[in-house]
Amino acid sequence: VLLVLGVNFVVQAIAAAATSQAVAEGYLSDRQPSAGSALRAVTAMLGAVLATALLFTLGVFAGIIACFIPGIFLAVAWAVAMPALMVERSGPTTALRRSFELVRGRWWPTFGLQILIAIITGVLGLVITFPLTAVLLSDGVRTAGDAVIQIASQSIAALLFAPLSAIAVV
């Protein structure tokens, strides 16, 4: 289960960074973005991408543990950290600070967008995971293998719709 969660974390960070890069490249330049150029850009900054994702996750988790509201505040304030990292080629802490600056004065609209995207991706994810888990786990989650199937199907659904969130944020 931890292996699936770890792989999911890394793949989602890479997917968010690559999508951010592709969307920004298409918007800011005359070139047509490609998956290859986006992945090359992410590969060149892989350490910074993973560090940014880890700092984001740890900061939001600490905020949620502290009192829930700080976690929500940080999740929204840092929502554009990955695009800031990829577009501005900054470091992880600089990207988090820049995200905070970009969201300042637009926190509520950013929050609303995050909620809307979560609802859309959640519903789409259920459309994919529910039939699979209903068939494979009709007698419930009884073994570690069952738990891995459930988490893996949720991870696949999340990866399929992660670009929607990244596109909206960029």
Short mmCIF file of C-alpha atoms in Angstrom, two decimals:
data_model
loop_
_atom_site.label_atom_id
_atom_site.label_comp_id
_atom_site.label_asym_id
_atom_site.label_seq_id
_atom_site.Cartn_x
_atom_site.Cartn_y
_atom_site.Cartn_z
CA VAL A 1 0.00 0.00 0.00
CA LEU A 2 2.85 2.38 0.87
CA LEU A 3 4.57 1.53 -2.40
CA VAL A 4 1.40 2.33 -4.38
CA LEU A 5 0.95 5.60 -2.46
CA GLY A 6 4.61 6.55 -3.02
CA VAL A 7 4.45 5.84 -6.74
CA ASN A 8 1.16 7.74 -6.93
CA PHE A 9 2.76 10.76 -5.20
CA VAL A 10 5.72 10.84 -7.61
CA VAL A 11 3.63 10.28 -10.74
CA GLN A 12 1.08 12.92 -9.75
CA ALA A 13 3.84 15.46 -9.08
CA ILE A 14 5.39 14.74 -12.47
CA ALA A 15 1.99 14.85 -14.20
CA ALA A 16 1.13 18.20 -12.58
CA ALA A 17 4.51 19.68 -13.50
CA ALA A 18 4.40 18.37 -17.08
CA THR A 19 0.84 19.60 -17.60
CA SER A 20 1.74 22.98 -16.13
CA GLN A 21 4.73 23.19 -18.45
CA ALA A 22 2.73 22.21 -21.55
CA VAL A 23 -0.14 24.62 -20.85
CA ALA A 24 2.22 27.49 -20.01
CA GLU A 25 4.34 26.77 -23.10
CA GLY A 26 1.25 26.82 -25.30
CA TYR A 27 0.06 30.05 -23.76
CA LEU A 28 3.36 31.93 -23.50
CA SER A 29 5.08 30.95 -26.74
CA ASP A 30 4.39 30.50 -30.43
CA ARG A 31 5.40 26.83 -30.27
CA GLN A 32 2.94 23.99 -30.09
CA PRO A 33 3.46 22.23 -26.73
CA SER A 34 4.28 18.54 -26.78
CA ALA A 35 4.38 15.82 -24.17
CA GLY A 36 8.04 15.23 -24.98
CA SER A 37 9.11 18.84 -24.40
CA ALA A 38 7.06 19.02 -21.21
CA LEU A 39 8.59 15.81 -19.84
CA ARG A 40 12.09 16.99 -20.77
CA ALA A 41 11.49 20.21 -18.83
CA VAL A 42 10.24 18.23 -15.83
CA THR A 43 13.17 15.82 -16.02
CA ALA A 44 15.58 18.76 -15.93
CA MET A 45 13.88 20.00 -12.76
CA LEU A 46 12.83 16.66 -11.25
CA GLY A 47 14.44 17.30 -7.86
CA ALA A 48 12.74 20.69 -7.55
CA VAL A 49 9.40 19.23 -8.71
CA LEU A 50 9.48 16.46 -6.10
CA ALA A 51 10.73 18.82 -3.39
CA THR A 52 7.94 21.30 -4.15
CA ALA A 53 5.32 18.53 -4.03
CA LEU A 54 6.77 17.23 -0.76
CA LEU A 55 6.91 20.67 0.88
CA PHE A 56 3.34 21.36 -0.29
CA THR A 57 2.10 18.05 1.10
CA LEU A 58 3.93 18.38 4.43
CA GLY A 59 2.86 22.01 4.88
CA VAL A 60 -0.80 21.31 4.15
CA PHE A 61 -0.72 18.18 6.34
CA ALA A 62 0.82 20.15 9.23
CA GLY A 63 -1.82 22.85 8.76
CA ILE A 64 -4.60 20.28 8.85
CA ILE A 65 -3.15 18.68 11.97
CA ALA A 66 -2.80 22.12 13.62
CA CYS A 67 -6.41 23.14 13.19
CA PHE A 68 -7.73 22.08 9.77
CA ILE A 69 -8.35 25.68 8.57
CA PRO A 70 -4.61 26.47 8.17
CA GLY A 71 -4.29 23.37 5.99
CA ILE A 72 -7.09 24.53 3.71
CA PHE A 73 -5.63 28.04 3.62
CA LEU A 74 -2.18 26.73 2.61
CA ALA A 75 -3.60 24.29 0.03
CA VAL A 76 -5.28 27.21 -1.73
CA ALA A 77 -2.46 29.72 -1.20
CA TRP A 78 0.04 27.24 -2.66
CA ALA A 79 -2.26 26.04 -5.47
CA VAL A 80 -0.13 27.58 -8.21
CA ALA A 81 3.25 26.51 -6.80
CA MET A 82 3.90 23.90 -9.51
CA PRO A 83 3.10 26.27 -12.40
CA ALA A 84 5.23 28.95 -10.72
CA LEU A 85 8.08 26.46 -10.40
CA MET A 86 7.89 25.35 -14.03
CA VAL A 87 7.29 28.76 -15.63
CA GLU A 88 9.72 30.77 -13.54
CA ARG A 89 12.33 28.01 -13.11
CA SER A 90 12.62 28.80 -9.41
CA GLY A 91 13.35 26.63 -6.41
CA PRO A 92 10.74 24.87 -4.28
CA THR A 93 10.47 27.45 -1.49
CA THR A 94 10.52 30.31 -4.00
CA ALA A 95 7.69 28.61 -5.94
CA LEU A 96 5.61 28.28 -2.75
CA ARG A 97 6.24 31.95 -1.89
CA ARG A 98 5.41 33.02 -5.45
CA SER A 99 2.18 31.01 -5.36
CA PHE A 100 1.24 32.77 -2.13
CA GLU A 101 1.86 36.14 -3.84
CA LEU A 102 -0.12 35.20 -6.96
CA VAL A 103 -3.13 33.97 -4.96
CA ARG A 104 -3.15 36.98 -2.61
CA GLY A 105 -6.31 38.95 -3.30
CA ARG A 106 -7.74 35.99 -5.27
CA TRP A 107 -7.91 33.42 -2.47
CA TRP A 108 -11.71 32.92 -2.59
CA PRO A 109 -11.94 32.53 -6.39
CA THR A 110 -8.98 30.12 -6.23
CA PHE A 111 -10.71 28.21 -3.43
CA GLY A 112 -13.91 28.03 -5.49
CA LEU A 113 -12.00 26.75 -8.51
CA GLN A 114 -10.29 24.09 -6.38
CA ILE A 115 -13.65 22.94 -4.98
CA LEU A 116 -15.22 22.82 -8.46
CA ILE A 117 -12.30 20.84 -9.89
CA ALA A 118 -12.38 18.45 -6.90
CA ILE A 119 -16.08 17.80 -7.46
CA ILE A 120 -15.65 17.24 -11.21
CA THR A 121 -12.62 14.96 -10.85
CA GLY A 122 -14.23 13.14 -7.92
CA VAL A 123 -17.37 12.34 -9.90
CA LEU A 124 -15.36 11.29 -12.96
CA GLY A 125 -13.12 9.18 -10.72
CA LEU A 126 -16.14 7.42 -9.23
CA VAL A 127 -17.41 6.62 -12.72
CA ILE A 128 -14.16 4.73 -13.33
CA THR A 129 -13.43 3.21 -9.91
CA PHE A 130 -16.92 2.20 -8.79
CA PRO A 131 -17.57 -0.47 -11.45
CA LEU A 132 -14.07 -1.89 -11.03
CA THR A 133 -14.16 -2.07 -7.25
CA ALA A 134 -17.78 -3.28 -7.25
CA VAL A 135 -16.82 -6.29 -9.36
CA LEU A 136 -13.40 -7.07 -7.89
CA LEU A 137 -14.24 -6.31 -4.28
CA SER A 138 -17.89 -7.37 -4.14
CA ASP A 139 -17.26 -9.24 -0.89
CA GLY A 140 -15.42 -6.31 0.73
CA VAL A 141 -11.80 -5.41 1.36
CA ARG A 142 -10.42 -8.44 3.19
CA THR A 143 -6.77 -8.73 2.26
CA ALA A 144 -3.81 -6.49 1.59
CA GLY A 145 -4.21 -7.39 -2.10
CA ASP A 146 -7.77 -6.07 -2.01
CA ALA A 147 -6.54 -2.82 -0.45
CA VAL A 148 -3.86 -2.49 -3.14
CA ILE A 149 -6.49 -3.03 -5.87
CA GLN A 150 -8.68 -0.35 -4.34
CA ILE A 151 -5.84 2.17 -3.94
CA ALA A 152 -4.43 1.38 -7.39
CA SER A 153 -7.80 1.93 -9.07
CA GLN A 154 -8.23 5.23 -7.23
CA SER A 155 -4.69 6.23 -8.23
CA ILE A 156 -5.34 5.44 -11.89
CA ALA A 157 -8.51 7.51 -11.83
CA ALA A 158 -6.67 10.37 -10.12
CA LEU A 159 -3.92 10.26 -12.74
CA LEU A 160 -6.41 10.29 -15.59
CA PHE A 161 -8.03 13.47 -14.29
CA ALA A 162 -5.03 15.19 -12.68
CA PRO A 163 -4.39 17.19 -15.86
CA LEU A 164 -7.81 18.87 -15.47
CA SER A 165 -6.72 20.30 -12.14
CA ALA A 166 -3.32 21.35 -13.44
CA ILE A 167 -4.84 23.00 -16.50
CA ALA A 168 -7.35 24.91 -14.39
CA VAL A 169 -4.63 26.12 -12.02
CA VAL A 170 -2.31 27.29 -14.81
#
